[in-house]
PDB file of C-alpha atoms in Angstrom:
ATOM      1  CA  MET A   1     -70.522-105.166 -13.605  1.00 70.00           C
ATOM      2  CA  ALA A   2     -71.590-102.040 -11.757  1.00 75.00           C
ATOM      3  CA  ILE A   3     -74.490 -99.936 -12.929  1.00 79.00           C
ATOM      4  CA  PRO A   4     -73.465 -96.338 -13.711  1.00 87.00           C
ATOM      5  CA  TRP A   5     -74.866 -93.843 -11.208  1.00 90.00           C
ATOM      6  CA  ILE A   6     -76.838 -91.993 -13.869  1.00 90.00           C
ATOM      7  CA  PHE A   7     -79.303 -94.844 -14.525  1.00 93.00           C
ATOM      8  CA  PRO A   8     -80.832 -94.899 -11.028  1.00 95.00           C
ATOM      9  CA  VAL A   9     -81.025 -91.092 -11.121  1.00 96.00           C
ATOM     10  CA  ARG A  10     -82.840 -91.231 -14.475  1.00 96.00           C
ATOM     11  CA  ALA A  11     -85.207 -93.854 -13.056  1.00 96.00           C
ATOM     12  CA  VAL A  12     -86.029 -91.569 -10.115  1.00 97.00           C
ATOM     13  CA  GLN A  13     -86.520 -88.655 -12.520  1.00 97.00           C
ATOM     14  CA  VAL A  14     -89.031 -90.709 -14.501  1.00 97.00           C
ATOM     15  CA  LEU A  15     -90.735 -91.881 -11.299  1.00 98.00           C
ATOM     16  CA  PHE A  16     -91.095 -88.310  -9.990  1.00 98.00           C
ATOM     17  CA  GLY A  17     -92.311 -87.212 -13.432  1.00 97.00           C
ATOM     18  CA  ILE A  18     -95.009 -89.885 -13.344  1.00 98.00           C
ATOM     19  CA  ILE A  19     -96.003 -88.808  -9.825  1.00 98.00           C
ATOM     20  CA  VAL A  20     -96.305 -85.158 -10.881  1.00 97.00           C
ATOM     21  CA  LEU A  21     -98.185 -86.256 -13.998  1.00 97.00           C
ATOM     22  CA  GLY A  22    -100.727 -88.150 -11.914  1.00 97.00           C
ATOM     23  CA  LEU A  23    -101.152 -85.389  -9.351  1.00 96.00           C
ATOM     24  CA  THR A  24    -101.592 -82.596 -11.877  1.00 94.00           C
ATOM     25  CA  ALA A  25    -103.860 -84.719 -14.068  1.00 93.00           C
ATOM     26  CA  TYR A  26    -106.031 -85.305 -11.015  1.00 93.00           C
ATOM     27  CA  VAL A  27    -106.235 -81.557 -10.358  1.00 90.00           C
ATOM     28  CA  VAL A  28    -107.113 -80.848 -13.991  1.00 87.00           C
ATOM     29  CA  SER A  29    -109.867 -83.471 -13.792  1.00 86.00           C
ATOM     30  CA  VAL A  30    -111.435 -81.715 -10.797  1.00 83.00           C
ATOM     31  CA  PHE A  31    -113.627 -79.164 -12.538  1.00 64.00           C
ATOM     32  CA  HIS A  32    -114.801 -77.255  -9.484  1.00 60.00           C
ATOM     33  CA  ALA A  33    -111.341 -76.155  -8.345  1.00 56.00           C
ATOM     34  CA  TRP A  34    -110.585 -72.537  -9.182  1.00 62.00           C
ATOM     35  CA  TRP A  35    -107.134 -73.443 -10.477  1.00 58.00           C
ATOM     36  CA  ALA A  36    -108.178 -76.521 -12.476  1.00 57.00           C
ATOM     37  CA  TYR A  37    -107.564 -74.577 -15.662  1.00 60.00           C
ATOM     38  CA  SER A  38    -104.633 -72.582 -14.376  1.00 80.00           C
ATOM     39  CA  ASN A  39    -101.693 -72.134 -16.688  1.00 88.00           C
ATOM     40  CA  THR A  40     -99.385 -73.105 -13.841  1.00 91.00           C
ATOM     41  CA  VAL A  41    -101.063 -76.484 -13.377  1.00 91.00           C
ATOM     42  CA  ASN A  42    -101.043 -76.990 -17.143  1.00 91.00           C
ATOM     43  CA  PHE A  43     -97.343 -76.120 -17.214  1.00 95.00           C
ATOM     44  CA  LEU A  44     -96.598 -78.707 -14.510  1.00 95.00           C
ATOM     45  CA  LEU A  45     -98.627 -81.239 -16.497  1.00 94.00           C
ATOM     46  CA  PHE A  46     -96.572 -80.404 -19.593  1.00 96.00           C
ATOM     47  CA  LEU A  47     -93.336 -80.690 -17.591  1.00 96.00           C
ATOM     48  CA  ALA A  48     -94.294 -84.101 -16.313  1.00 97.00           C
ATOM     49  CA  CYS A  49     -95.030 -85.267 -19.867  1.00 97.00           C
ATOM     50  CA  TRP A  50     -91.839 -83.637 -21.184  1.00 97.00           C
ATOM     51  CA  THR A  51     -89.726 -85.309 -18.517  1.00 97.00           C
ATOM     52  CA  THR A  52     -91.374 -88.723 -18.573  1.00 96.00           C
ATOM     53  CA  PHE A  53     -91.858 -89.206 -22.299  1.00 97.00           C
ATOM     54  CA  ILE A  54     -89.274 -87.027 -24.083  1.00 96.00           C
ATOM     55  CA  ALA A  55     -86.313 -85.657 -22.109  1.00 96.00           C
ATOM     56  CA  THR A  56     -85.406 -88.524 -19.800  1.00 96.00           C
ATOM     57  CA  PRO A  57     -85.816 -91.288 -22.413  1.00 95.00           C
ATOM     58  CA  TYR A  58     -83.700 -89.239 -24.823  1.00 94.00           C
ATOM     59  CA  LEU A  59     -81.033 -88.480 -22.209  1.00 94.00           C
ATOM     60  CA  THR A  60     -80.880 -92.145 -21.225  1.00 93.00           C
ATOM     61  CA  ALA A  61     -81.162 -93.925 -24.561  1.00 92.00           C
ATOM     62  CA  ALA A  62     -79.485 -91.646 -27.082  1.00 89.00           C
ATOM     63  CA  PRO A  63     -75.914 -91.963 -25.759  1.00 87.00           C
ATOM     64  CA  ILE A  64     -76.244 -95.766 -25.617  1.00 87.00           C
ATOM     65  CA  TRP A  65     -78.335 -96.842 -28.599  1.00 88.00           C
ATOM     66  CA  ALA A  66     -78.213 -93.817 -30.904  1.00 85.00           C
ATOM     67  CA  PRO A  67     -74.919 -91.990 -30.324  1.00 83.00           C
ATOM     68  CA  ARG A  68     -75.381 -90.195 -33.623  1.00 83.00           C
ATOM     69  CA  PHE A  69     -78.321 -88.306 -32.057  1.00 81.00           C
ATOM     70  CA  ALA A  70     -76.467 -87.637 -28.802  1.00 83.00           C
ATOM     71  CA  HIS A  71     -74.517 -84.610 -29.952  1.00 83.00           C
ATOM     72  CA  PRO A  72     -72.210 -83.269 -27.228  1.00 81.00           C
ATOM     73  CA  LEU A  73     -74.086 -79.951 -27.197  1.00 88.00           C
ATOM     74  CA  VAL A  74     -77.635 -81.351 -27.302  1.00 91.00           C
ATOM     75  CA  ILE A  75     -77.380 -83.391 -24.091  1.00 91.00           C
ATOM     76  CA  PRO A  76     -76.443 -80.389 -21.880  1.00 93.00           C
ATOM     77  CA  VAL A  77     -78.995 -78.173 -23.637  1.00 94.00           C
ATOM     78  CA  VAL A  78     -81.818 -80.633 -22.943  1.00 95.00           C
ATOM     79  CA  GLU A  79     -80.609 -80.920 -19.333  1.00 95.00           C
ATOM     80  CA  VAL A  80     -80.464 -77.132 -18.863  1.00 96.00           C
ATOM     81  CA  ILE A  81     -83.851 -76.531 -20.457  1.00 97.00           C
ATOM     82  CA  THR A  82     -85.477 -79.234 -18.330  1.00 97.00           C
ATOM     83  CA  MET A  83     -83.818 -77.927 -15.161  1.00 97.00           C
ATOM     84  CA  ILE A  84     -84.986 -74.360 -15.858  1.00 98.00           C
ATOM     85  CA  PHE A  85     -88.506 -75.587 -16.657  1.00 98.00           C
ATOM     86  CA  TRP A  86     -88.741 -77.489 -13.363  1.00 98.00           C
ATOM     87  CA  PHE A  87     -87.410 -74.529 -11.414  1.00 98.00           C
ATOM     88  CA  ALA A  88     -89.961 -72.208 -12.998  1.00 97.00           C
ATOM     89  CA  GLY A  89     -92.757 -74.740 -12.575  1.00 96.00           C
ATOM     90  CA  PHE A  90     -92.359 -75.541  -8.907  1.00 96.00           C
ATOM     91  CA  ILE A  91     -91.687 -71.908  -7.952  1.00 97.00           C
ATOM     92  CA  ALA A  92     -94.763 -70.690  -9.855  1.00 95.00           C
ATOM     93  CA  MET A  93     -96.942 -73.397  -8.328  1.00 95.00           C
ATOM     94  CA  GLY A  94     -95.600 -72.716  -4.846  1.00 94.00           C
ATOM     95  CA  ALA A  95     -96.350 -69.021  -5.236  1.00 93.00           C
ATOM     96  CA  LYS A  96     -99.898 -69.756  -6.392  1.00 90.00           C
ATOM     97  CA  LEU A  97    -100.844 -72.212  -3.628  1.00 91.00           C
ATOM     98  CA  PRO A  98    -102.846 -70.921  -0.662  1.00 89.00           C
ATOM     99  CA  ARG A  99    -101.524 -71.089   2.899  1.00 89.00           C
ATOM    100  CA  PRO A 100    -101.407 -74.637   4.351  1.00 86.00           C
ATOM    101  CA  GLU A 101    -104.165 -73.947   6.891  1.00 90.00           C
ATOM    102  CA  VAL A 102    -106.510 -72.856   4.080  1.00 90.00           C
ATOM    103  CA  CYS A 103    -105.602 -75.810   1.851  1.00 88.00           C
ATOM    104  CA  VAL A 104    -108.095 -78.398   3.121  1.00 87.00           C
ATOM    105  CA  TRP A 105    -109.360 -80.260   0.016  1.00 87.00           C
ATOM    106  CA  SER A 106    -107.728 -83.029  -1.975  1.00 89.00           C
ATOM    107  CA  ALA A 107    -106.921 -81.022  -5.106  1.00 88.00           C
ATOM    108  CA  CYS A 108    -104.993 -78.519  -3.019  1.00 90.00           C
ATOM    109  CA  HIS A 109    -103.091 -81.322  -1.282  1.00 93.00           C
ATOM    110  CA  ALA A 110    -102.323 -82.851  -4.673  1.00 94.00           C
ATOM    111  CA  LEU A 111    -100.852 -79.548  -5.845  1.00 93.00           C
ATOM    112  CA  GLN A 112     -98.780 -79.273  -2.678  1.00 95.00           C
ATOM    113  CA  ALA A 113     -97.386 -82.744  -3.319  1.00 96.00           C
ATOM    114  CA  ALA A 114     -96.787 -81.945  -7.003  1.00 96.00           C
ATOM    115  CA  THR A 115     -94.867 -78.826  -5.951  1.00 97.00           C
ATOM    116  CA  VAL A 116     -92.660 -80.821  -3.589  1.00 97.00           C
ATOM    117  CA  PHE A 117     -91.973 -83.513  -6.189  1.00 98.00           C
ATOM    118  CA  GLY A 118     -91.287 -80.740  -8.717  1.00 97.00           C
ATOM    119  CA  ALA A 119     -88.681 -79.296  -6.363  1.00 98.00           C
ATOM    120  CA  PHE A 120     -87.070 -82.728  -5.995  1.00 98.00           C
ATOM    121  CA  GLU A 121     -87.149 -83.098  -9.762  1.00 98.00           C
ATOM    122  CA  TRP A 122     -85.383 -79.750 -10.121  1.00 98.00           C
ATOM    123  CA  VAL A 123     -82.669 -80.843  -7.674  1.00 98.00           C
ATOM    124  CA  LEU A 124     -82.121 -84.054  -9.626  1.00 97.00           C
ATOM    125  CA  PHE A 125     -81.908 -82.193 -12.919  1.00 97.00           C
ATOM    126  CA  ALA A 126     -79.606 -79.572 -11.395  1.00 97.00           C
ATOM    127  CA  GLY A 127     -77.212 -82.369 -10.460  1.00 96.00           C
ATOM    128  CA  THR A 128     -77.321 -84.098 -13.819  1.00 95.00           C
ATOM    129  CA  THR A 129     -77.039 -80.739 -15.584  1.00 95.00           C
ATOM    130  CA  TYR A 130     -73.875 -79.972 -13.640  1.00 95.00           C
ATOM    131  CA  PHE A 131     -72.283 -83.230 -14.753  1.00 92.00           C
ATOM    132  CA  ALA A 132     -73.464 -82.769 -18.343  1.00 91.00           C
ATOM    133  CA  VAL A 133     -71.899 -79.296 -18.507  1.00 91.00           C
ATOM    134  CA  VAL A 134     -68.677 -80.510 -16.867  1.00 92.00           C
ATOM    135  CA  ASP A 135     -68.556 -83.355 -19.390  1.00 86.00           C
ATOM    136  CA  LEU A 136     -69.118 -80.866 -22.220  1.00 86.00           C
ATOM    137  CA  MET A 137     -66.284 -78.645 -20.972  1.00 87.00           C
ATOM    138  CA  HIS A 138     -64.005 -81.665 -20.615  1.00 82.00           C
ATOM    139  CA  HIS A 139     -64.944 -82.812 -24.109  1.00 72.00           C
ATOM    140  CA  ARG A 140     -64.290 -79.366 -25.567  1.00 69.00           C
ATOM    141  CA  ASN A 141     -61.001 -78.934 -23.715  1.00 68.00           C
ATOM    142  CA  THR A 142     -59.828 -82.378 -24.767  1.00 64.00           C
ATOM    143  CA  GLY A 143     -60.690 -81.649 -28.371  1.00 56.00           C
ATOM    144  CA  GLU A 144     -58.890 -78.299 -28.329  1.00 46.00           C
ATOM    145  CA  SER A 145     -55.783 -79.641 -26.646  1.00 40.00           C
ATOM    146  CA  THR A 146     -55.607 -82.515 -29.138  1.00 42.00           C
ATOM    147  CA  GLN A 147     -55.790 -80.079 -32.024  1.00 43.00           C
ATOM    148  CA  LYS A 148     -53.120 -77.846 -30.492  1.00 44.00           C
ATOM    149  CA  THR A 149     -50.843 -80.814 -29.862  1.00 39.00           C
ATOM    150  CA  GLN A 150     -51.208 -82.036 -33.406  1.00 43.00           C
ATOM    151  CA  HIS A 151     -50.712 -78.527 -34.741  1.00 41.00           C
ATOM    152  CA  ASN A 152     -47.583 -77.979 -32.658  1.00 42.00           C
ATOM    153  CA  ALA A 153     -46.204 -81.330 -33.778  1.00 40.00           C
ATOM    154  CA  HIS A 154     -46.566 -80.272 -37.393  1.00 40.00           C
ATOM    155  CA  LEU A 155     -44.849 -76.947 -36.785  1.00 39.00           C
ATOM    156  CA  GLY A 156     -41.736 -78.655 -35.421  1.00 44.00           C
ATOM    157  CA  VAL A 157     -41.377 -80.987 -38.393  1.00 42.00           C
TER     158      VAL A 157
END
């Protein structure tokens, strides 16, 4: 039995979320850095927690073990929100980082790595969001066409 493609992608999303969580937590723990209390670093820390502990487990487990909680509209909404969050997070962090030749201490390198993993995370969520929206449109079109077919069948009787 083949594993659906979405499970390895979700595993990589969780792995990248854990990596960003560790990197941003390290930066927050470094008190002497001028951005240790930056809202951008805190936002990346929140995103890592959101992705690792809430969004990805929900997106993976709800359709399988709790289909009642996997409403056809909720899955794409969670995907879109997470994708937008990651886009905003890695762009904001990239804009805040100093030039590479000035970035010479470990906290700065950790933020550079967190930005790169955030960009990869955004790409992964952009892909899964695309398929979630396509699935939603297919689901909606199938539901509408079924209703029209049944309605037309009743008109002819």
